[in-house]
Coordinates of N, CA and C in Angstrom, one line a residue:
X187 N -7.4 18.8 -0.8 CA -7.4 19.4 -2.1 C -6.2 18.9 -2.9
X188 N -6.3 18.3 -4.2 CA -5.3 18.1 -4.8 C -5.1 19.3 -5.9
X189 N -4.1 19.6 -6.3 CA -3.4 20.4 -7.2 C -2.9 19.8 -8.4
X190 N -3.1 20.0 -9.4 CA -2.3 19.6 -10.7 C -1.8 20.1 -12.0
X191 N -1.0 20.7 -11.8 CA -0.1 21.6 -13.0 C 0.2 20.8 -14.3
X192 N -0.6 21.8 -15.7 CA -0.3 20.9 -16.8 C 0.5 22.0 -17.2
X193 N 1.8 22.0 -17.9 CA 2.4 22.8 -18.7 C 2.7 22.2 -20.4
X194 N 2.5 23.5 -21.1 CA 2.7 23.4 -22.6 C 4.2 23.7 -22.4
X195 N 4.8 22.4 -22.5 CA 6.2 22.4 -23.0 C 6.8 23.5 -23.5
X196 N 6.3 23.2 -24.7 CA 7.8 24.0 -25.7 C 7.0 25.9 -26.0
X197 N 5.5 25.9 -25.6 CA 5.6 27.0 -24.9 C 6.1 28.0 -24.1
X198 N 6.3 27.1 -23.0 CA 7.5 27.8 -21.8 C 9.1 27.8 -22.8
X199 N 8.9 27.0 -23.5 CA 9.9 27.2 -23.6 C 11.2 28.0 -24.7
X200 N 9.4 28.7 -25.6 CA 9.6 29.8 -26.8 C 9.6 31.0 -25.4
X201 N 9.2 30.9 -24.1 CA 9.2 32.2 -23.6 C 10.0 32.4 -22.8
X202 N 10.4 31.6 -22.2 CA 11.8 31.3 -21.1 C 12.9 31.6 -21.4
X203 N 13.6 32.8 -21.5 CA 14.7 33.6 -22.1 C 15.9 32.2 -21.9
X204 N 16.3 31.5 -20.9 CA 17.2 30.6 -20.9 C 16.7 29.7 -21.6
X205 N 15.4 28.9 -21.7 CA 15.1 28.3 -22.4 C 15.4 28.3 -23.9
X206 N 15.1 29.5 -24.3 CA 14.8 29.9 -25.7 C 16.1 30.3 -26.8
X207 N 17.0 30.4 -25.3 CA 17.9 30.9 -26.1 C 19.2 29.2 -26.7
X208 N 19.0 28.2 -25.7 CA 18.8 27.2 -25.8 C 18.3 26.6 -27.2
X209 N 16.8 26.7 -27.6 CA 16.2 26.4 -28.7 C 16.9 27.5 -29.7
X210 N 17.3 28.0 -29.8 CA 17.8 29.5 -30.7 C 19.3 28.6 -31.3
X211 N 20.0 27.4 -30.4 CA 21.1 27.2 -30.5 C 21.1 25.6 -30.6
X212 N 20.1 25.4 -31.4 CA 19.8 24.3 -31.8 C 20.0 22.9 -30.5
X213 N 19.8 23.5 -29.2 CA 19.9 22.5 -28.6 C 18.8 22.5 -27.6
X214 N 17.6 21.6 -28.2 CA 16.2 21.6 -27.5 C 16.4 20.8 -26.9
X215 N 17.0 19.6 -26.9 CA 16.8 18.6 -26.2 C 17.3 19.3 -24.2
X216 N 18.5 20.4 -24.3 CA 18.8 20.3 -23.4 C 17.8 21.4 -22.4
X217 N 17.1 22.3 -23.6 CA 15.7 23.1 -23.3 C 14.8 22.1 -22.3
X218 N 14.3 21.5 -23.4 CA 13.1 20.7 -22.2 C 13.6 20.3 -20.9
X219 N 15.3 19.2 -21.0 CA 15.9 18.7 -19.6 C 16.1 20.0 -18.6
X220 N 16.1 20.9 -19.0 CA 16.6 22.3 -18.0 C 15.0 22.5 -17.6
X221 N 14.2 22.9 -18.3 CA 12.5 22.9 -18.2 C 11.9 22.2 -17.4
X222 N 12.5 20.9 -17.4 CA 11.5 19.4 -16.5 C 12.5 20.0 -15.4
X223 N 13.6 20.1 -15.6 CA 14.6 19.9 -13.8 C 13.6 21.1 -13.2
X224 N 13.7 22.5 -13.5 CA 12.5 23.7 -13.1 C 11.7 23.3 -12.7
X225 N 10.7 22.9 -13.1 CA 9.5 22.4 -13.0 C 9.2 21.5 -12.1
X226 N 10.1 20.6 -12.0 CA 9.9 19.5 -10.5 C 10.6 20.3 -9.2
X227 N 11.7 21.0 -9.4 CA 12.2 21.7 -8.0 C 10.5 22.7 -7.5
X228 N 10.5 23.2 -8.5 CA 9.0 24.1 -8.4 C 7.8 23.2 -7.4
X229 N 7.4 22.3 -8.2 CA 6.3 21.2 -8.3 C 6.1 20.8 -6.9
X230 N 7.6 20.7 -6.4 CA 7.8 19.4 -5.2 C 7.7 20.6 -4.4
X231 N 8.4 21.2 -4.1 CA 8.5 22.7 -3.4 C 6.9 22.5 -3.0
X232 N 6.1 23.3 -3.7 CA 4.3 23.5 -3.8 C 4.0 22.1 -3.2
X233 N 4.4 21.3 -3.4 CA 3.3 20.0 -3.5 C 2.4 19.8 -4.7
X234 N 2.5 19.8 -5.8 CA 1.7 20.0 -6.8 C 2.1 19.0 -7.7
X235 N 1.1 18.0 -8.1 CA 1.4 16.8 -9.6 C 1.3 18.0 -10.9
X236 N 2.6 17.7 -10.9 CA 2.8 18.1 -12.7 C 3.1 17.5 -13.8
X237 N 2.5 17.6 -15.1 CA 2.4 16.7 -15.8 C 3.0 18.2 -17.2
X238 N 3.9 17.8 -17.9 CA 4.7 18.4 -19.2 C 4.4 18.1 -20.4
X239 N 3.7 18.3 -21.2 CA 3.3 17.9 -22.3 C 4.2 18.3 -24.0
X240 N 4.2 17.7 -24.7 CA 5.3 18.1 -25.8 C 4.6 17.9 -27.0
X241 N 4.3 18.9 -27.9 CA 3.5 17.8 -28.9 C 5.0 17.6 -29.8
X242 N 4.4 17.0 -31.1 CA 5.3 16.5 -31.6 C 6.1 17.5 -32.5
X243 N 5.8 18.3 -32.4 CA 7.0 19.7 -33.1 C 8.4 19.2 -34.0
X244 N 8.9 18.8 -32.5 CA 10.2 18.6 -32.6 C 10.8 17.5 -32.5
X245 N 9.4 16.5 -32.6 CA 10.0 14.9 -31.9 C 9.0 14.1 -33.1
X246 N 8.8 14.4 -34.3 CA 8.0 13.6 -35.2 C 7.8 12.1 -34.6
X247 N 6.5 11.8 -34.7 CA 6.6 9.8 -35.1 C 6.4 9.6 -33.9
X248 N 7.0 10.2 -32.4 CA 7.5 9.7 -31.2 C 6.3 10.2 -30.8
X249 N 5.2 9.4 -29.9 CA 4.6 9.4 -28.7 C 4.6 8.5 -27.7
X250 N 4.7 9.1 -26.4 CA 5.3 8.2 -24.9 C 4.7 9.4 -24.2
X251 N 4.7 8.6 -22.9 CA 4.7 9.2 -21.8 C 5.6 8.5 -20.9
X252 N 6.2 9.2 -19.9 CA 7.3 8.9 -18.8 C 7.3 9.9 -17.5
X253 N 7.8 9.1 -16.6 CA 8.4 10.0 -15.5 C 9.6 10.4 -15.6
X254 N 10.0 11.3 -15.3 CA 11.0 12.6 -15.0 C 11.5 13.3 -14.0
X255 N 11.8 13.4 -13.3 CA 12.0 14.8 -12.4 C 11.0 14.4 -11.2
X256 N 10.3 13.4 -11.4 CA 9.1 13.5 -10.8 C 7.7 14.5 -11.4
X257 N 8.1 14.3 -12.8 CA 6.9 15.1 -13.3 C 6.7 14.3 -14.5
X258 N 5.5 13.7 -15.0 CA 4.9 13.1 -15.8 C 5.2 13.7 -17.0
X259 N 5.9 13.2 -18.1 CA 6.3 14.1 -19.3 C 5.5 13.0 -20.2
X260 N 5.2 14.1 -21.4 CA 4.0 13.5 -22.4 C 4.3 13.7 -23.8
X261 N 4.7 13.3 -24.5 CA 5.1 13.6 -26.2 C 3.7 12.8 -27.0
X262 N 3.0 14.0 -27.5 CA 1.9 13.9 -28.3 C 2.2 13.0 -29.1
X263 N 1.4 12.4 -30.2 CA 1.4 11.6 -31.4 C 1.6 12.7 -32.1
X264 N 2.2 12.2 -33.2 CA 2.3 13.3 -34.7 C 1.0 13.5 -35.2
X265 N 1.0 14.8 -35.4 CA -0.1 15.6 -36.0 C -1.4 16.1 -35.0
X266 N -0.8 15.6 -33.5 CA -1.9 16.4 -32.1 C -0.9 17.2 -31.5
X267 N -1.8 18.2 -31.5 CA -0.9 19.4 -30.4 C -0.8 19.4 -29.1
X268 N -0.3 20.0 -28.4 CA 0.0 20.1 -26.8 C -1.3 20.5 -26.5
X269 N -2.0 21.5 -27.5 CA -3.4 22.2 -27.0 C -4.3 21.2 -27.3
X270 N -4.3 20.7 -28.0 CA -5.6 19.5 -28.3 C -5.8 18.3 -27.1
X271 N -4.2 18.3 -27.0 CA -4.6 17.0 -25.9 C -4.1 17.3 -24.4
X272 N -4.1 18.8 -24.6 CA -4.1 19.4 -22.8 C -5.8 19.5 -22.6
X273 N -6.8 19.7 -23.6 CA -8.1 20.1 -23.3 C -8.6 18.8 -23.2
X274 N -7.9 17.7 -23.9 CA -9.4 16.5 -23.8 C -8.7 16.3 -22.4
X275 N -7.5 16.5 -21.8 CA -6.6 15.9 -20.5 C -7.6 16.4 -19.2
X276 N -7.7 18.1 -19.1 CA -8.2 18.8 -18.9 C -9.7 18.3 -18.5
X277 N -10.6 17.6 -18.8 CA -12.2 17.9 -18.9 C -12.6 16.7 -18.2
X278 N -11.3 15.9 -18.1 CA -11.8 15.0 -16.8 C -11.6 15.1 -15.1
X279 N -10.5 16.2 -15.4 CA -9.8 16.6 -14.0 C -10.4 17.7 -12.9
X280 N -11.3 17.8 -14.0 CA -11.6 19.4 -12.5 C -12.8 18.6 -11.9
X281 N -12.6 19.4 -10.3 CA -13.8 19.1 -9.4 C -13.8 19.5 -8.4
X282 N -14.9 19.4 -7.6 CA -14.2 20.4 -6.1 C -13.1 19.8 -5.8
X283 N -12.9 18.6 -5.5 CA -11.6 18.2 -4.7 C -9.9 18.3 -5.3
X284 N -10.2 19.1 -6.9 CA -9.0 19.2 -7.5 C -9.0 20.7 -8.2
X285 N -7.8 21.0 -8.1 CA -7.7 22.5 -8.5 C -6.4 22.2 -10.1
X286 N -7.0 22.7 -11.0 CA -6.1 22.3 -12.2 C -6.1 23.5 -12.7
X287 N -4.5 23.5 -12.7 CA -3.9 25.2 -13.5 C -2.8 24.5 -14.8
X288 N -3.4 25.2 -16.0 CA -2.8 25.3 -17.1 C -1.5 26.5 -17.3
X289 N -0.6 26.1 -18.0 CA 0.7 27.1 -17.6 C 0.8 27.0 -19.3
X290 N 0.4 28.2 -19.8 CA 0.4 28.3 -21.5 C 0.1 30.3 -21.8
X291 N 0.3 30.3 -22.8 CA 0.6 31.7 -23.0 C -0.4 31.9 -24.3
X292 N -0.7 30.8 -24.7 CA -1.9 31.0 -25.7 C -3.3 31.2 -25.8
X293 N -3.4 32.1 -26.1 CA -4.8 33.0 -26.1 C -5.9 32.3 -26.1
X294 N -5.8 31.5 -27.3 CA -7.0 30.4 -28.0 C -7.1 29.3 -27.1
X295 N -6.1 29.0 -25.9 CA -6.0 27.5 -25.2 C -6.6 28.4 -23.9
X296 N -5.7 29.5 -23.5 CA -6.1 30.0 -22.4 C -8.0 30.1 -22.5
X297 N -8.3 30.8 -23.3 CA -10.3 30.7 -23.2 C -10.8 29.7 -23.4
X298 N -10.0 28.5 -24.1 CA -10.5 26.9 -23.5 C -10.3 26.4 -21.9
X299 N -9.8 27.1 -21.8 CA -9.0 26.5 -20.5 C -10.0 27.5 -19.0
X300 N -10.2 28.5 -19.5 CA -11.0 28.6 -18.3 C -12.6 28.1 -18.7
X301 N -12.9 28.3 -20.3 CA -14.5 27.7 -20.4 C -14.3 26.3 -19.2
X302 N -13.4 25.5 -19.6 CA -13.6 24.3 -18.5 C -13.4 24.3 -17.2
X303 N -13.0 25.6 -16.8 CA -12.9 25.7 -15.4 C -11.6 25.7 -15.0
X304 N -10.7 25.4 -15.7 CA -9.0 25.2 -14.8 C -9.0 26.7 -15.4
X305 N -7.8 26.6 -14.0 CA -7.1 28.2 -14.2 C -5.9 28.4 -14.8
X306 N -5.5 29.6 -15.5 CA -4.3 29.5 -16.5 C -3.5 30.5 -15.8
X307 N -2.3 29.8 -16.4 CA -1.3 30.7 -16.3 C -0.4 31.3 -17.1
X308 N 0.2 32.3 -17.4 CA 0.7 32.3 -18.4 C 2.5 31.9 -18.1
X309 N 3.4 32.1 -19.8 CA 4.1 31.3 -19.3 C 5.3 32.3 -18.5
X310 N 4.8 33.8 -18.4 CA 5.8 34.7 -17.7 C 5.4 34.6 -16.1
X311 N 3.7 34.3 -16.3 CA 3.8 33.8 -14.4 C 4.7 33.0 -13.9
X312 N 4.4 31.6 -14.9 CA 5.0 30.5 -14.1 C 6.3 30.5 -14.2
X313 N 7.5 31.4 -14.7 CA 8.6 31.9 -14.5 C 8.7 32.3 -13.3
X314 N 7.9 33.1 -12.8 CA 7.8 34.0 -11.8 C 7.4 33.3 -10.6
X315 N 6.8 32.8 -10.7 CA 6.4 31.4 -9.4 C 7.8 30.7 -9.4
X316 N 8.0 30.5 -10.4 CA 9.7 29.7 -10.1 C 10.8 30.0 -9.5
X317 N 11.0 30.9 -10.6 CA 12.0 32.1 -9.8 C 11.7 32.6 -8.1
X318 N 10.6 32.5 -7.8 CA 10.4 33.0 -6.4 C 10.4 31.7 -5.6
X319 N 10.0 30.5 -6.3 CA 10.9 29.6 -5.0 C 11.8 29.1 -5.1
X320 N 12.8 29.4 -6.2 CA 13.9 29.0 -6.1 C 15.1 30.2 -5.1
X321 N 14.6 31.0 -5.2 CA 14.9 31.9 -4.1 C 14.5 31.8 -2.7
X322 N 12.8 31.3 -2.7 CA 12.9 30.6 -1.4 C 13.7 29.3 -0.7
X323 N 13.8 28.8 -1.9 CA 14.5 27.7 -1.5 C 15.7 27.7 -1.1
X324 N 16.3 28.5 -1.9 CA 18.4 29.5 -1.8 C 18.1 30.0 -0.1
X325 N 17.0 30.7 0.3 CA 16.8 31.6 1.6 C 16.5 31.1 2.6
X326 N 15.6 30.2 2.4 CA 14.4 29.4 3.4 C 13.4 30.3 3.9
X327 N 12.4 29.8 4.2 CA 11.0 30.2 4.2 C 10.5 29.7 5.6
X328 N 10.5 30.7 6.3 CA 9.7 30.3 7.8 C 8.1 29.8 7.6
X329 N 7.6 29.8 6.4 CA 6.1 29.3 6.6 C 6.2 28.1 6.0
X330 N 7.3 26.9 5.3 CA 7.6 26.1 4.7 C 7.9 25.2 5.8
X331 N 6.8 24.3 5.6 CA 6.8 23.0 6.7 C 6.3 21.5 6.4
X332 N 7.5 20.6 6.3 CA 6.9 19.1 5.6 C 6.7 18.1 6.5
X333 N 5.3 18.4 6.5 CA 5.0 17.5 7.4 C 3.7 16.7 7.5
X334 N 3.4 16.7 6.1 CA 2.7 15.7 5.8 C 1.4 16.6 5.9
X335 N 1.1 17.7 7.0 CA -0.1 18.5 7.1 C -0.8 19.2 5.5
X336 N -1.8 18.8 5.1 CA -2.5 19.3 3.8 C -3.7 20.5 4.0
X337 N -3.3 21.6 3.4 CA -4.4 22.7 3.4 C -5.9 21.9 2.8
X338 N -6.7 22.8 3.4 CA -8.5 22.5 2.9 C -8.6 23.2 2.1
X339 N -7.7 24.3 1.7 CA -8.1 25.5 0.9 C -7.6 25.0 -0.7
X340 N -8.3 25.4 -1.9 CA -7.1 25.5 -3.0 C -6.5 26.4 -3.7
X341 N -5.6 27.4 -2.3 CA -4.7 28.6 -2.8 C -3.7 27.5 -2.1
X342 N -2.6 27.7 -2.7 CA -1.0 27.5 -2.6 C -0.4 28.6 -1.6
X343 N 0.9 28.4 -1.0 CA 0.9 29.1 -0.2 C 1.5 30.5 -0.9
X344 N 2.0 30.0 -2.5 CA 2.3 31.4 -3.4 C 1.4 32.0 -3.8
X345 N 0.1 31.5 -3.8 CA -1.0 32.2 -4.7 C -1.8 33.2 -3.5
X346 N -1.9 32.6 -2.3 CA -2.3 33.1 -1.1 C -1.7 34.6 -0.6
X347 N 0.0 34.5 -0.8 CA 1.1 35.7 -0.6 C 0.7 36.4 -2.1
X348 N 0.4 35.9 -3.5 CA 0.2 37.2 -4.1 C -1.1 37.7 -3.6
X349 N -2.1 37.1 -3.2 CA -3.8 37.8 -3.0 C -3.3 38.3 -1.7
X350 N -2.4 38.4 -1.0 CA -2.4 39.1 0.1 C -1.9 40.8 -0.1
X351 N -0.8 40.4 -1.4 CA -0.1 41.5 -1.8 C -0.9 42.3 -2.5
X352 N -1.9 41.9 -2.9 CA -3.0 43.0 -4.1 C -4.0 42.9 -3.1
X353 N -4.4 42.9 -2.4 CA -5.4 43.5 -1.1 C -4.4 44.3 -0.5
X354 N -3.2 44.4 0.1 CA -2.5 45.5 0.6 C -2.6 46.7 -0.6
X355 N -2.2 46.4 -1.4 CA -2.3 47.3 -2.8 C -3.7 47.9 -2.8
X356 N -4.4 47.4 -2.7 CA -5.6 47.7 -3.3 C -6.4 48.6 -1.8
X357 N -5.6 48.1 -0.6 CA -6.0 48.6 0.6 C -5.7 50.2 0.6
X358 N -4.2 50.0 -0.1 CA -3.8 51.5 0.3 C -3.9 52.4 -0.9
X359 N -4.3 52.1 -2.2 CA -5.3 53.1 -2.9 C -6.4 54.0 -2.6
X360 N -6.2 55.7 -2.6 CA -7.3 56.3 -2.4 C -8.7 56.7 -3.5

C-alpha cells in the first residue's frame, strides 16, 4: 500500500501558530522552510510520499517544482490555486493500492477532496500527527521498526493508535 500526503502550503501555514506567526512578521520564506523541515521529519518517520504545494500567493510569475526535505515542493503558476491543482493532482492518484490524504482546512476543497475519495485532514490534525511524532521521535517508540517490512493495511501506525483510542472510548461509554 502506498501512502501519499498532499499538503496546502500556506494553509498550514495561516494555521500553524509558529508558522503564522512567522507570516505575521513578514518572513514567509522562513514559514514554508520550517513547514517543509516538519513535514519531511513527519513524512519519513510514517513512510509516506509527500508532496507541498504553494500556489502563487506569495511567489507571483514563479512556477517549479523541486525536491526538498525529501518532499516534493510545488509552486503553482500565477493565477492557479493550491486547490485547483491539488484536485486535478488528486483524481489520478487514488486506487486500491494507494491511500491519498489531503492536509487542508478548507471546507470547499475538503468536499472535493472526499467526492474523489482521498481523505482529509485538517490543518490542526496534521499539527497533531506531528507533534506526536516528534515526541515519538524525542522518546522512541517500541512499535517503530525499519526494516524494510510494509503493512497490507492502509492505516498508518498513527491512524491505527487513534482508532484504537476511540473504540476504547467508545467501549467504555454507557
Amino acid at each position: 500500500m502506498q501512502e501519499r500526503l498532499i499538503v496546502d502550503g500556506y494553509n498550514m501555514i495561516g494555521a500553524w501558530p509558529q508558522l503564522n506567526y512567522l507570516k505575521q512578521h513578514d518572513d514567509i520564506e522562513a514559514a514554508r522552510d520550517l513547514l517543509l523541515e516538519e513535514i519531511s521529519n513527519y513524512s519519513a518517520y510514517q513512510g509516506i510520499e509527500t508532496w507541498v504545494v504553494f500556489d502563487a500567493q506569495f511567489v507571483p510569475g514563479l512556477s517549479q517544482s523541486y525536491e526538498k526535505y525529501n518532499c516534493h515542493v510545488v509552486f503553482t503558476s500565477e493565477g492557479q490555486t493550491a486547490d485547483s491543482y491539488i484536485e486535478a493532482m488528486i483524481k489520478d492518484q487514488i486506487g486500491v493500492l494507494k491511500t491519498v490524504t489531503v492536509a487542508t482546512s478548507d471546507l470547499a476543497e475538503q468536499r472535493l477532496i472526499f467526492q474523489q475519495g482521498a481523505i482529509r485532514k485538517s490543518a490542526r490534525e496534521l499539527l497533531n500527527d506531528v507533534e506526536h511524532t516528534q515526541k515519538t521521535i524525542r522518546e522512541g517508540d517500541d512499535h517503530y521498526h525499519r526494516s524494510g517490512y510494509r503493512r497490507r493495511v492502509p492505516w498508518s501506525y498513527l491512524q491505527l493508535e487513534q482508532l484504537k483510542g476511540l473504540l476504547d472510548h467508545l467501549s467504555h461509554e454507557d
